Tab-separated table of C-alpha atoms in Angstrom:
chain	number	residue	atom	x	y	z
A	1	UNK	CA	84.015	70.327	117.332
A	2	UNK	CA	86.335	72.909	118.322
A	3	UNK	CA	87.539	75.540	115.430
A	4	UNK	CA	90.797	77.777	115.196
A	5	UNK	CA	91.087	80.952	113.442
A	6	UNK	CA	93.772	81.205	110.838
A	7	UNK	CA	96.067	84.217	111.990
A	8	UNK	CA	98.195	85.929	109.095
A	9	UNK	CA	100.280	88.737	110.705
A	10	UNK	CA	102.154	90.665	108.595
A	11	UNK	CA	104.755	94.135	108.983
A	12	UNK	CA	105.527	96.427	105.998
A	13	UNK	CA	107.953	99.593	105.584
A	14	UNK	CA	107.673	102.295	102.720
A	15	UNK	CA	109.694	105.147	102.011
A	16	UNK	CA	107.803	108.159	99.725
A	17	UNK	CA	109.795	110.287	97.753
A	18	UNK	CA	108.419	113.158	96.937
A	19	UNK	CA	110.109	115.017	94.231
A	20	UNK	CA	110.438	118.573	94.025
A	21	UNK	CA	107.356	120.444	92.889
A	22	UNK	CA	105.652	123.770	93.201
A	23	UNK	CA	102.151	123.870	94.092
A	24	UNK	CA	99.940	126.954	93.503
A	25	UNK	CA	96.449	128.163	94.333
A	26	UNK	CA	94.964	130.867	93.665
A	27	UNK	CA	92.071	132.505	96.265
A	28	UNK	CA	90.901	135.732	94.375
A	29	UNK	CA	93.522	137.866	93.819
A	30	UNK	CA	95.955	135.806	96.263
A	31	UNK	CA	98.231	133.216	95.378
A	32	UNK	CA	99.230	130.552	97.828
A	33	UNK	CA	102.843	128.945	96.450
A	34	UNK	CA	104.240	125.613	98.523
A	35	UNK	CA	107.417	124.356	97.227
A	36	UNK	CA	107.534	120.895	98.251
A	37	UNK	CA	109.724	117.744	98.609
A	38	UNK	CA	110.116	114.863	100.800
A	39	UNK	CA	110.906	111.708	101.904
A	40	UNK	CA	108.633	110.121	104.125
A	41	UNK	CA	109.137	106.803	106.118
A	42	UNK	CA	105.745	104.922	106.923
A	43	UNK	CA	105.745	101.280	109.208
A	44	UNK	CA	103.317	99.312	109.804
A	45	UNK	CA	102.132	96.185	111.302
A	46	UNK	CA	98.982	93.966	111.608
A	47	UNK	CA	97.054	90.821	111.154
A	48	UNK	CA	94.327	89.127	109.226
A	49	UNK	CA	92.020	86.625	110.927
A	50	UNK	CA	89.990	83.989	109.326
A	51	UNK	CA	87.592	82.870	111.791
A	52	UNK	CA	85.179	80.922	109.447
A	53	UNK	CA	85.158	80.189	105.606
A	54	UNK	CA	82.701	83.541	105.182
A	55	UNK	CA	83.884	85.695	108.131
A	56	UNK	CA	87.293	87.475	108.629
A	57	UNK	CA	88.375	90.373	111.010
A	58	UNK	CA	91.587	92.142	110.366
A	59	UNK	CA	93.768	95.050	112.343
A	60	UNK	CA	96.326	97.077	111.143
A	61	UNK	CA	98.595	100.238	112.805
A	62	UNK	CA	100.627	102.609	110.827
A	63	UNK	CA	103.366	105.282	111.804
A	64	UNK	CA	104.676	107.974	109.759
A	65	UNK	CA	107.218	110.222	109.955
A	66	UNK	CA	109.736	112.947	107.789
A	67	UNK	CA	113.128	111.921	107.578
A	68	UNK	CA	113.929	115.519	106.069
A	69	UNK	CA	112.800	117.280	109.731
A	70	UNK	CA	109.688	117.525	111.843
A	71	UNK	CA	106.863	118.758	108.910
A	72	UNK	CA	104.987	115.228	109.015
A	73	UNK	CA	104.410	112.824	111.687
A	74	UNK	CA	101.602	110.134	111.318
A	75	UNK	CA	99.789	107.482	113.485
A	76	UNK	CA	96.743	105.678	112.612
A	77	UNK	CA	94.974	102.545	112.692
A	78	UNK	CA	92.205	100.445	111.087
A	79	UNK	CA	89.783	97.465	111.805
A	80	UNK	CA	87.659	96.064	110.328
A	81	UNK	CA	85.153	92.907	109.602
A	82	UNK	CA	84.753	91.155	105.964
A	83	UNK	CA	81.767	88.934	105.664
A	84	UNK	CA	81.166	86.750	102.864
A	85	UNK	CA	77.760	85.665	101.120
């Protein structure tokens, strides 16, 4: 008896708005101030495989980058096995 896997690809976008904040540490006597706001763009794509009723595999890559200028860029993937007992 011959089996297929059950393939479930999938593709997502997300924009992140960062409002504008102030961020402040302090080393010491030294303060370290980052004013910060942004608004990232993150896409992504990748697939879930059911290869039996207890075992599944799935893969996923994601891209990021600033659509204010050139302060975050992103690339990064996962995989990963999920067994059931």
């Amino acid at each position: 008896m011959v089996r297929s896997a059950i393939v479930r690809p999938y593709v997502d976008t997300n924009w992140l708005h960062h409002f504008e904040a102030t961020h402040d540490v302090v080393f010491n006597d030294r303060a370290l101030i980052v004013e910060d706001s942004a608004d990232l763009l993150k896409v992504g794509a990748g697939f879930n495989a059911q290869l039996t009723p207890t075992l599944s595999s799935y893969l996923a890559v994601e891209w990021g980058t600033d659509l204010d200028g050139e302060r975050y860029r992103s690339l990064g993937g996962t995989f990963g096995v999920r067994i059931l007992w």
